[in-house]
mmCIF file of C-alpha atoms in Angstrom:
data_model
loop_
_atom_site.group_PDB
_atom_site.id
_atom_site.type_symbol
_atom_site.label_atom_id
_atom_site.label_comp_id
_atom_site.label_asym_id
_atom_site.label_seq_id
_atom_site.Cartn_x
_atom_site.Cartn_y
_atom_site.Cartn_z
ATOM 1 C CA MET J 1 -30.491 4.971 -161.735
ATOM 2 C CA SER J 2 -26.787 4.188 -161.472
ATOM 3 C CA ASP J 3 -23.999 2.491 -163.362
ATOM 4 C CA THR J 4 -25.178 3.294 -166.888
ATOM 5 C CA HIS J 5 -21.706 2.960 -168.437
ATOM 6 C CA LEU J 6 -22.772 4.586 -171.769
ATOM 7 C CA PRO J 7 -21.700 3.899 -174.405
ATOM 8 C CA LYS J 8 -19.488 1.049 -173.300
ATOM 9 C CA ARG J 9 -22.270 -1.302 -171.991
ATOM 10 C CA ALA J 10 -25.196 -0.064 -174.090
ATOM 11 C CA ARG J 11 -25.765 2.627 -176.774
ATOM 12 C CA ASP J 12 -28.580 4.308 -174.832
ATOM 13 C CA LEU J 13 -30.772 3.968 -171.839
ATOM 14 C CA PRO J 14 -33.652 1.593 -172.279
ATOM 15 C CA ALA J 15 -36.877 3.268 -173.533
ATOM 16 C CA PRO J 16 -38.928 2.463 -170.337
ATOM 17 C CA LEU J 17 -36.357 4.297 -168.268
ATOM 18 C CA TRP J 18 -36.438 7.352 -170.685
ATOM 19 C CA MET J 19 -40.306 7.381 -170.217
ATOM 20 C CA MET J 20 -39.837 7.429 -166.446
ATOM 21 C CA VAL J 21 -37.269 10.307 -166.748
ATOM 22 C CA ASP J 22 -39.705 12.276 -168.799
ATOM 23 C CA GLU J 23 -42.395 11.783 -166.114
ATOM 24 C CA ALA J 24 -40.347 12.187 -162.932
ATOM 25 C CA ASP J 25 -40.186 15.388 -160.836
ATOM 26 C CA VAL J 26 -36.608 14.360 -159.782
ATOM 27 C CA VAL J 27 -34.104 12.076 -161.483
ATOM 28 C CA VAL J 28 -31.335 10.628 -159.474
ATOM 29 C CA HIS J 29 -28.080 9.151 -161.048
ATOM 30 C CA ALA J 30 -25.578 7.524 -158.569
ATOM 31 C CA GLY J 31 -22.575 7.634 -160.910
ATOM 32 C CA ASP J 32 -20.614 5.664 -163.481
ATOM 33 C CA TRP J 33 -21.912 7.531 -166.447
ATOM 34 C CA VAL J 34 -18.601 7.015 -168.387
ATOM 35 C CA ASP J 35 -19.523 9.581 -171.101
ATOM 36 C CA VAL J 36 -20.651 13.198 -170.666
ATOM 37 C CA ASP J 37 -23.268 12.955 -173.406
ATOM 38 C CA LEU J 38 -25.705 11.063 -171.139
ATOM 39 C CA LEU J 39 -25.297 13.869 -168.497
ATOM 40 C CA ASP J 40 -26.164 16.536 -171.137
ATOM 41 C CA ARG J 41 -29.258 14.581 -172.253
ATOM 42 C CA LEU J 42 -30.476 13.843 -168.742
ATOM 43 C CA GLU J 43 -29.997 17.559 -167.783
ATOM 44 C CA ALA J 44 -32.076 18.541 -170.814
ATOM 45 C CA ARG J 45 -34.872 16.053 -170.213
ATOM 46 C CA SER J 46 -35.130 16.098 -166.363
ATOM 47 C CA ARG J 47 -37.133 18.553 -164.423
ATOM 48 C CA ARG J 48 -34.511 18.299 -161.666
ATOM 49 C CA LEU J 49 -31.310 16.075 -161.665
ATOM 50 C CA VAL J 50 -29.498 15.068 -158.527
ATOM 51 C CA ALA J 51 -26.337 13.246 -159.562
ATOM 52 C CA VAL J 52 -22.749 12.357 -158.597
ATOM 53 C CA TYR J 53 -19.760 10.982 -160.482
ATOM 54 C CA GLY J 54 -18.445 7.382 -160.046
ATOM 55 C CA ASN J 55 -15.178 5.631 -160.174
ATOM 56 C CA ASN J 56 -15.363 5.192 -163.914
ATOM 57 C CA ASP J 57 -16.063 8.796 -164.626
ATOM 58 C CA GLY J 58 -13.247 10.894 -166.021
ATOM 59 C CA PRO J 59 -12.263 14.611 -165.640
ATOM 60 C CA ALA J 60 -15.135 16.057 -167.762
ATOM 61 C CA LEU J 61 -17.825 14.433 -165.573
ATOM 62 C CA ARG J 62 -15.904 15.081 -162.346
ATOM 63 C CA ALA J 63 -15.785 18.778 -163.310
ATOM 64 C CA ARG J 64 -19.520 18.936 -163.488
ATOM 65 C CA LEU J 65 -20.684 16.534 -160.694
ATOM 66 C CA PRO J 66 -19.960 16.257 -156.976
ATOM 67 C CA GLU J 67 -18.763 13.047 -155.192
ATOM 68 C CA VAL J 68 -21.709 13.488 -152.830
ATOM 69 C CA ALA J 69 -24.962 15.288 -153.708
ATOM 70 C CA ARG J 70 -27.660 16.318 -151.259
ATOM 71 C CA ALA J 71 -31.143 17.504 -151.845
ATOM 72 C CA ASP J 72 -34.174 18.364 -149.762
ATOM 73 C CA LEU J 73 -37.159 16.884 -151.459
ATOM 74 C CA ASP J 74 -40.394 18.110 -149.858
ATOM 75 C CA GLY J 75 -38.753 17.635 -146.401
ATOM 76 C CA LEU J 76 -37.038 14.346 -147.236
ATOM 77 C CA ARG J 77 -33.239 14.627 -146.824
ATOM 78 C CA LEU J 78 -31.651 12.793 -149.695
ATOM 79 C CA ALA J 79 -28.001 12.051 -150.271
ATOM 80 C CA VAL J 80 -26.403 10.364 -153.336
ATOM 81 C CA VAL J 81 -22.937 8.836 -153.528
ATOM 82 C CA HIS J 82 -21.488 6.198 -155.816
ATOM 83 C CA GLU J 83 -19.477 4.020 -153.490
ATOM 84 C CA THR J 84 -20.375 2.863 -149.953
ATOM 85 C CA GLY J 85 -17.853 -0.010 -149.510
ATOM 86 C CA ALA J 86 -18.435 -3.704 -148.874
ATOM 87 C CA ALA J 87 -21.976 -5.047 -148.102
ATOM 88 C CA PRO J 88 -21.147 -6.213 -144.576
ATOM 89 C CA GLY J 89 -21.547 -3.299 -142.252
ATOM 90 C CA ARG J 90 -22.919 -1.015 -144.895
ATOM 91 C CA GLU J 91 -25.886 0.263 -142.900
ATOM 92 C CA ALA J 92 -23.726 1.195 -139.819
ATOM 93 C CA ARG J 93 -21.003 2.805 -142.045
ATOM 94 C CA CYS J 94 -23.568 4.855 -144.032
ATOM 95 C CA ALA J 95 -25.535 5.918 -140.911
ATOM 96 C CA ALA J 96 -22.342 7.272 -139.383
ATOM 97 C CA ARG J 97 -21.290 9.028 -142.584
ATOM 98 C CA PHE J 98 -24.758 10.458 -143.396
ATOM 99 C CA PRO J 99 -26.313 11.196 -139.978
ATOM 100 C CA ASP J 100 -28.587 13.973 -141.235
ATOM 101 C CA THR J 101 -29.972 11.919 -144.136
ATOM 102 C CA ASP J 102 -33.259 10.121 -144.504
ATOM 103 C CA VAL J 103 -32.479 8.327 -147.824
ATOM 104 C CA LEU J 104 -29.148 7.422 -149.359
ATOM 105 C CA VAL J 105 -29.005 6.383 -153.031
ATOM 106 C CA PHE J 106 -25.828 4.641 -154.081
ATOM 107 C CA GLY J 107 -24.479 2.577 -156.883
ATOM 108 C CA HIS J 108 -21.104 0.819 -157.822
ATOM 109 C CA SER J 109 -22.072 -2.806 -157.244
ATOM 110 C CA HIS J 110 -24.820 -3.073 -159.938
ATOM 111 C CA ILE J 111 -26.720 -5.021 -157.253
ATOM 112 C CA PRO J 112 -30.167 -3.719 -156.236
ATOM 113 C CA TRP J 113 -30.333 -2.951 -152.553
ATOM 114 C CA ASP J 114 -33.091 -1.687 -150.260
ATOM 115 C CA THR J 115 -32.388 -1.762 -146.481
ATOM 116 C CA VAL J 116 -32.890 0.425 -143.403
ATOM 117 C CA ALA J 117 -30.163 1.143 -140.903
ATOM 118 C CA PRO J 118 -30.980 1.070 -137.240
ATOM 119 C CA THR J 119 -30.948 4.900 -137.237
ATOM 120 C CA GLY J 120 -33.767 4.851 -139.828
ATOM 121 C CA LEU J 121 -31.586 5.722 -142.847
ATOM 122 C CA ARG J 122 -32.991 4.031 -145.915
ATOM 123 C CA LEU J 123 -30.350 2.774 -148.370
ATOM 124 C CA LEU J 124 -31.235 2.219 -152.018
ATOM 125 C CA ASN J 125 -29.212 0.897 -154.898
ATOM 126 C CA PRO J 126 -31.123 0.850 -158.134
ATOM 127 C CA GLY J 127 -28.737 -1.610 -159.832
ATOM 128 C CA SER J 128 -27.927 -0.923 -163.492
ATOM 129 C CA PRO J 129 -30.252 -0.458 -166.437
ATOM 130 C CA THR J 130 -27.445 -1.388 -168.900
ATOM 131 C CA ASP J 131 -24.940 -3.646 -167.161
ATOM 132 C CA ARG J 132 -26.467 -6.362 -164.991
ATOM 133 C CA ARG J 133 -23.209 -8.146 -164.393
ATOM 134 C CA ARG J 134 -24.141 -11.328 -162.426
ATOM 135 C CA GLN J 135 -27.745 -10.089 -161.743
ATOM 136 C CA PRO J 136 -30.680 -11.770 -163.496
ATOM 137 C CA HIS J 137 -32.039 -8.474 -164.808
ATOM 138 C CA HIS J 138 -31.135 -4.881 -165.735
ATOM 139 C CA THR J 139 -32.794 -2.635 -163.169
ATOM 140 C CA PHE J 140 -33.753 0.841 -161.995
ATOM 141 C CA MET J 141 -35.879 2.221 -159.159
ATOM 142 C CA THR J 142 -38.684 4.621 -158.777
ATOM 143 C CA ALA J 143 -40.156 6.115 -155.598
ATOM 144 C CA GLU J 144 -42.622 8.567 -154.383
ATOM 145 C CA ILE J 145 -42.390 11.155 -151.552
ATOM 146 C CA ALA J 146 -45.409 12.164 -149.529
ATOM 147 C CA ALA J 147 -45.303 14.414 -146.521
ATOM 148 C CA GLY J 148 -41.508 14.164 -146.225
ATOM 149 C CA ALA J 149 -41.469 10.433 -146.327
ATOM 150 C CA LEU J 150 -40.399 7.938 -149.004
ATOM 151 C CA THR J 151 -43.203 5.802 -150.214
ATOM 152 C CA GLU J 152 -43.808 3.359 -153.061
ATOM 153 C CA VAL J 153 -40.300 2.283 -153.779
ATOM 154 C CA ALA J 154 -40.306 -0.056 -156.834
ATOM 155 C CA LEU J 155 -37.583 -1.985 -158.454
ATOM 156 C CA HIS J 156 -38.108 -2.134 -162.187
ATOM 157 C CA ARG J 157 -36.673 -5.067 -164.118
ATOM 158 C CA LEU J 158 -35.888 -4.524 -167.729
#
């Protein structure tokens, strides 16, 4: 998930997303939490949380979260960052910035994104479960990892 903007855009995460959090082995949040309360609750309910701060996150969140997070998930090299810049040239920029990464999860735009750079880097933006902006739906993503590869990526519309 990304761009939750709690409690400014919603009072809480949607129930279907909380259900997925409870079931997931790893929860990823790509920034713009706004309030530290959600971080506390996600840490309490997640088996493992990989998360970063975003441009709307203040000192309390920045003190607890990095700008870039990295994790090895069963051999899959994951990186998480909030901002990647403009859509044109994103794949090349991110491939250069994250050369030792298999999957990059990012946020900021609130626009779901799923592409692959020429280097093989997979770029995923789950959109926002609480602030759809100009998108038709609130969204989040789920994925499975098998033998060090990302499989079964799904965009969930709320």
